[in-house]
Coordinates of C-alpha atoms and ligand atoms in Angstrom, one line a residue:
M157 CA 1.6 -3.2 -26.6
A158 CA -1.7 -2.0 -24.6
E159 CA -1.4 1.6 -23.4
Y160 CA -1.5 1.8 -19.9
H161 CA -2.8 5.0 -17.8
H162 CA -2.6 3.7 -14.0
Y163 CA 0.4 1.2 -14.2
R164 CA 4.2 0.7 -15.2
F165 CA 5.2 -3.0 -15.4
D166 CA 8.9 -4.0 -14.4
E167 CA 10.0 -7.7 -14.9
V168 CA 12.0 -8.1 -11.6
R169 CA 12.5 -11.9 -12.5
P170 CA 11.6 -14.1 -15.0
G171 CA 8.0 -14.9 -14.1
V172 CA 7.9 -12.0 -11.3
V173 CA 6.5 -8.6 -12.5
A174 CA 6.3 -5.3 -10.4
G175 CA 3.1 -3.1 -11.5
I176 CA 4.3 0.5 -10.2
A177 CA 1.8 2.8 -9.9
L178 CA 2.1 5.8 -12.2
P179 CA 1.6 9.4 -10.7
G180 CA -1.9 10.6 -11.4
G181 CA -3.2 7.2 -12.1
V182 CA -5.9 5.6 -10.0
G183 CA -3.9 2.6 -9.2
L184 CA -2.2 4.3 -6.4
S185 CA -0.6 1.5 -4.9
N186 CA 1.9 -0.9 -6.5
S187 CA 0.6 -4.5 -7.4
G188 CA 2.3 -7.9 -8.3
I189 CA 2.1 -10.7 -10.8
V190 CA 3.9 -13.9 -10.4
R191 CA 3.8 -17.0 -12.1
L192 CA 3.4 -20.0 -9.9
E193 CA 4.0 -22.8 -12.4
P194 CA 1.1 -23.6 -12.8
G195 CA -1.1 -20.8 -12.3
S196 CA -0.2 -17.1 -11.2
V197 CA -1.1 -15.0 -8.2
I198 CA -1.6 -11.2 -8.0
F199 CA -0.6 -9.4 -5.0
D200 CA -2.4 -6.3 -4.2
T201 CA -5.7 -5.1 -6.1
T202 CA -5.1 -1.2 -6.2
L203 CA -7.5 1.9 -5.8
S204 CA -9.8 1.2 -8.5
P205 CA -11.3 -1.6 -10.7
A206 CA -10.4 0.5 -13.9
A207 CA -6.8 0.7 -12.5
F208 CA -7.0 -3.1 -11.5
R209 CA -8.2 -4.3 -15.1
E210 CA -5.1 -2.9 -16.4
V211 CA -3.1 -5.4 -13.9
L212 CA -5.3 -8.1 -15.1
G213 CA -4.6 -7.4 -18.9
E214 CA -0.9 -7.6 -18.4
S215 CA -1.2 -10.5 -16.3
R216 CA -3.0 -12.4 -18.8
E217 CA -0.3 -11.4 -21.3
R218 CA 2.4 -12.4 -19.1
T219 CA 0.8 -15.6 -17.8
G220 CA -1.5 -16.7 -20.6
G221 CA -4.7 -17.0 -18.4
T222 CA -6.5 -15.4 -15.7
P223 CA -4.7 -15.6 -12.0
T224 CA -5.3 -18.7 -10.0
A225 CA -4.9 -16.5 -6.6
V226 CA -5.2 -12.9 -5.5
A227 CA -4.1 -11.5 -2.2
N228 CA -4.4 -8.3 -0.5
S229 CA -1.5 -7.3 1.9
H230 CA -3.7 -5.3 4.0
W231 CA -7.3 -3.7 4.7
H232 CA -6.2 0.0 3.0
L233 CA -8.4 0.9 0.0
D234 CA -5.5 1.4 -2.3
H235 CA -4.7 -2.1 -1.7
I236 CA -8.1 -3.8 -2.4
L237 CA -10.7 -1.9 -4.1
G238 CA -9.9 -4.3 -7.4
N239 CA -11.2 -7.3 -5.5
Q240 CA -15.0 -7.0 -7.0
E241 CA -13.0 -8.0 -10.5
V242 CA -11.7 -11.3 -9.2
A243 CA -14.3 -12.1 -6.3
H244 CA -15.1 -15.7 -8.3
L245 CA -11.3 -16.3 -7.6
S246 CA -9.5 -17.7 -4.4
T247 CA -8.7 -14.2 -2.7
Y248 CA -6.6 -14.2 0.1
A249 CA -5.7 -11.9 3.3
T250 CA -4.9 -12.6 6.9
E251 CA -7.8 -13.4 9.5
R252 CA -7.3 -10.4 11.2
T253 CA -7.3 -8.2 7.7
L254 CA -10.5 -10.1 6.6
E255 CA -12.3 -9.4 10.1
I256 CA -11.5 -5.7 9.4
L257 CA -12.4 -5.7 6.0
R258 CA -16.0 -7.2 7.2
E259 CA -16.3 -5.0 10.4
R260 CA -15.6 -2.0 8.6
R261 CA -17.0 -2.7 5.2
E262 CA -19.8 -0.1 5.5
A263 CA -17.7 2.7 6.8
L264 CA -14.8 2.0 3.8
Q265 CA -18.0 2.0 1.3
N266 CA -18.7 5.3 2.7
E267 CA -15.3 6.6 2.0
I268 CA -15.5 6.5 -1.4
R269 CA -19.1 7.7 -1.8
P270 CA -19.5 10.3 -4.5
A271 CA -20.7 13.1 -1.9
T272 CA -17.5 11.9 0.3
L273 CA -15.0 12.5 -2.5
E274 CA -16.3 15.5 -3.5
K275 CA -16.0 16.9 -0.2
D276 CA -12.5 15.5 0.0
I277 CA -11.7 17.2 -3.5
R278 CA -12.9 20.7 -2.1
E279 CA -10.7 20.3 0.9
L280 CA -7.6 19.4 -1.3
E281 CA -8.1 22.2 -3.2
A282 CA -8.1 24.7 -0.8
R283 CA -5.0 22.7 0.7
R284 CA -3.3 23.1 -3.0
D285 CA -4.2 26.9 -2.8
R286 CA -2.6 27.5 0.7
A287 CA 0.5 25.4 -0.4
S288 CA 3.8 27.1 0.7
S289 CA 5.8 25.8 -2.5
P290 CA 5.4 24.9 -6.0
A291 CA 6.5 21.6 -5.3
L292 CA 3.8 20.9 -2.6
R293 CA 1.2 22.6 -5.2
D294 CA 2.4 19.8 -7.6
H295 CA 1.6 17.4 -5.2
Y296 CA -1.8 18.4 -4.5
D297 CA -2.4 18.5 -8.2
T298 CA -1.5 15.0 -8.3
V299 CA -3.5 13.8 -5.7
L300 CA -6.3 15.9 -7.0
S301 CA -6.4 14.5 -10.2
M302 CA -6.4 10.9 -8.8
N303 CA -9.1 11.9 -6.5
R304 CA -11.3 13.1 -9.6
A305 CA -10.5 10.4 -11.5
L306 CA -11.7 8.0 -8.6
L307 CA -15.1 10.2 -8.3
R308 CA -15.8 9.3 -12.1
Q309 CA -15.6 5.6 -11.3
A310 CA -17.1 5.7 -7.7
A311 CA -20.8 4.5 -8.6
E312 CA -19.4 1.2 -9.7
I313 CA -17.1 0.5 -6.6
R314 CA -17.9 -2.0 -3.9
V315 CA -15.8 -2.7 -1.1
T316 CA -15.3 -6.6 -1.6
P317 CA -13.3 -8.6 1.2
P318 CA -11.3 -11.6 0.3
N319 CA -12.6 -15.1 0.5
Q320 CA -9.6 -17.0 1.9
P321 CA -8.2 -16.0 5.1
F322 CA -4.8 -17.5 6.2
R323 CA -3.4 -17.4 9.8
D324 CA 0.6 -17.2 9.8
R325 CA 1.9 -18.4 6.6
L326 CA 0.4 -20.1 3.3
R327 CA 2.3 -21.8 0.6
L328 CA 0.6 -21.4 -2.7
P329 CA 0.7 -24.3 -5.1
G330 CA 3.0 -24.2 -7.8
A331 CA 6.9 -25.1 -8.3
A332 CA 7.5 -21.2 -7.8
G333 CA 7.3 -22.1 -4.1
A334 CA 5.3 -18.4 -3.4
E335 CA 4.3 -17.7 0.3
L336 CA 2.2 -15.5 1.7
V337 CA 3.5 -14.6 5.2
T338 CA 2.3 -12.5 8.1
F339 CA 4.6 -11.1 10.8
G340 CA 1.7 -9.6 12.6
G341 CA 0.9 -5.8 12.2
G342 CA 3.0 -2.8 12.1
H343 CA 1.8 -0.7 9.0
T344 CA -1.9 -1.6 10.2
E345 CA -3.2 -4.5 12.7
S346 CA -2.3 -7.1 10.1
D347 CA 0.1 -6.9 7.3
A348 CA 1.0 -9.8 4.9
V349 CA 3.9 -10.2 2.4
L350 CA 4.5 -12.3 -0.6
F351 CA 7.9 -14.1 -0.5
L352 CA 9.6 -15.7 -3.2
P353 CA 12.2 -17.6 -1.3
Q354 CA 13.6 -19.2 -4.9
Q355 CA 13.8 -16.0 -6.3
R356 CA 14.7 -13.8 -3.6
V357 CA 11.9 -11.2 -3.9
L358 CA 9.6 -9.9 -1.6
F359 CA 6.4 -8.0 -2.3
A360 CA 6.4 -6.0 0.8
G361 CA 2.9 -4.2 0.7
D362 CA 3.3 -0.7 2.9
L363 CA 5.8 -2.3 5.3
V364 CA 8.5 -1.0 2.5
V365 CA 7.6 2.6 0.8
V366 CA 10.1 4.5 -1.3
G367 CA 10.5 8.0 -1.8
T368 CA 7.3 8.7 0.1
H369 CA 6.3 9.2 3.9
P370 CA 5.4 5.7 5.3
N371 CA 1.8 5.8 7.2
V372 CA 1.9 4.8 10.8
T373 CA -1.7 6.1 11.7
S374 CA -3.4 2.7 11.3
G375 CA -0.5 0.6 13.0
D376 CA 2.5 0.5 15.3
P377 CA 5.9 1.8 14.7
E378 CA 7.7 -0.5 17.5
Q379 CA 6.1 -3.4 16.4
W380 CA 6.7 -2.3 12.7
L381 CA 10.5 -2.1 13.5
R382 CA 10.4 -5.6 14.7
I383 CA 9.0 -6.9 11.5
L384 CA 11.7 -5.0 9.5
E385 CA 14.1 -7.3 11.4
R386 CA 12.4 -10.4 10.5
M387 CA 12.1 -9.3 6.9
R388 CA 15.8 -8.7 6.8
R389 CA 16.5 -12.0 7.9
L390 CA 14.5 -13.7 4.7
G391 CA 17.7 -12.8 3.0
V392 CA 15.9 -11.0 -0.4
E393 CA 17.9 -9.2 -3.0
R394 CA 15.1 -7.4 -4.6
I395 CA 11.7 -5.5 -2.7
V396 CA 8.6 -4.5 -4.4
P397 CA 7.2 -1.7 -2.1
G398 CA 3.8 -0.8 -1.6
H399 CA 4.7 2.7 -3.2
G400 CA 7.9 3.5 -5.2
P401 CA 10.2 1.7 -7.3
V402 CA 11.8 -1.7 -7.0
V403 CA 14.7 -1.4 -4.5
G404 CA 17.2 -3.6 -2.8
P405 CA 17.1 -4.9 0.9
E406 CA 18.7 -1.2 2.0
A407 CA 15.0 -0.2 1.9
L408 CA 14.4 -1.7 5.0
D409 CA 17.2 0.1 6.7
S410 CA 15.5 3.4 5.4
V411 CA 12.0 2.7 6.6
A412 CA 13.5 1.7 10.0
E413 CA 15.4 5.1 10.2
Y414 CA 12.2 7.1 9.2
L415 CA 10.2 5.1 11.9
E416 CA 12.8 5.7 14.6
T417 CA 13.3 9.4 14.2
L418 CA 9.6 9.6 14.1
L419 CA 9.6 8.1 17.5
R420 CA 12.2 10.2 18.7
L421 CA 10.3 13.5 17.2
G422 CA 6.9 11.9 18.7
E423 CA 8.3 12.8 22.1
E424 CA 8.6 16.6 21.4
E425 CA 6.0 19.0 22.4
H426 CA 5.3 21.1 19.3
P427 CA 5.2 19.7 15.9
P428 CA 8.5 19.2 14.4
E429 CA 9.7 20.4 11.2
I430 CA 10.1 17.6 8.2
P431 CA 13.8 16.5 8.7
E432 CA 16.0 17.4 5.8
R433 CA 16.3 13.9 4.4
Y434 CA 12.8 13.5 4.1
R435 CA 11.9 16.9 2.4
S436 CA 11.8 15.5 -1.0
W437 CA 9.5 12.6 -0.2
T438 CA 5.9 12.5 -1.6
G439 CA 3.1 12.9 0.8
P440 CA 4.6 15.6 3.0
E441 CA 1.5 15.9 5.0
Q442 CA 1.5 12.3 6.1
F443 CA 4.6 13.5 8.3
Q444 CA 2.3 15.8 10.1
E445 CA -0.3 13.3 10.6
N446 CA 2.3 10.5 11.9
W447 CA 3.5 12.8 14.6
E448 CA -0.1 13.9 15.6
Y449 CA -0.8 10.0 16.0
L450 CA 2.2 9.3 18.0
R451 CA 1.1 12.5 20.2
R452 CA -2.5 11.2 20.8
R453 CA -1.1 7.5 21.5
S454 CA 1.2 8.6 24.0
S455 CA -1.3 11.1 26.1
A456 CA -4.0 8.3 25.8
Ligands
ZN579 ZN1 -1.8 1.1 3.6

């Protein structure tokens, strides 16, 4: 059994595996491995080539070969930075996601330059020192250890856009009947999911996150709510979220409730407290950033 630092692998169904990012590792977001019969697909390539190599290793063990396809749910760095490891394969994303990655490639590369990461780390250290509770300090320590590990790999990382755009829906070859689907943009301008109709499983990217604050700052929460409604109609039984453990379809309601709460609080003049039921979630600073984003948007 290989020893992993970045991922834990949970079998959701026979041939369907969720790579759940470990706290403090440099994967940060979840990844998925699905046997297509024949071939296999990996959904999302994590925050670093090193973390993604764990997913590739597990995929080889579970499927007996290299994947025949790889897909990115959206353009955020924690879902794409393993792409360079599989650039010779068919790598999929929506047309709009591919466009964004091509347009912003240099700016995104800048975000992971050693000098930028060193500056981020100094800022995080200052925030950790100002943290108002031990829980918040622990949170910053976890984020810091991830950033320091990312810094050690930074010189080898190249933002690599995928090579196969798709428009609305793409059925991947194989008896598994897996489909890449986009309902437009909510978390970002364009979000894709991996839908397994026979197995009733959905890899949701960051349209669903569990136990952590959803990030609305590059998307549109109203559209996101509409997308959640369409996801509900897929009739899935298990959802692999972008962050957090594998869940049932009730997670769609929990994200919807968060977005509705946020939209309501976005009408307030002053920064609200984090509502009680979200206080135990990780990434508390995201709540404030979400609120500020909605305020800026309404005054624009
Ligand atoms: Zn994201």
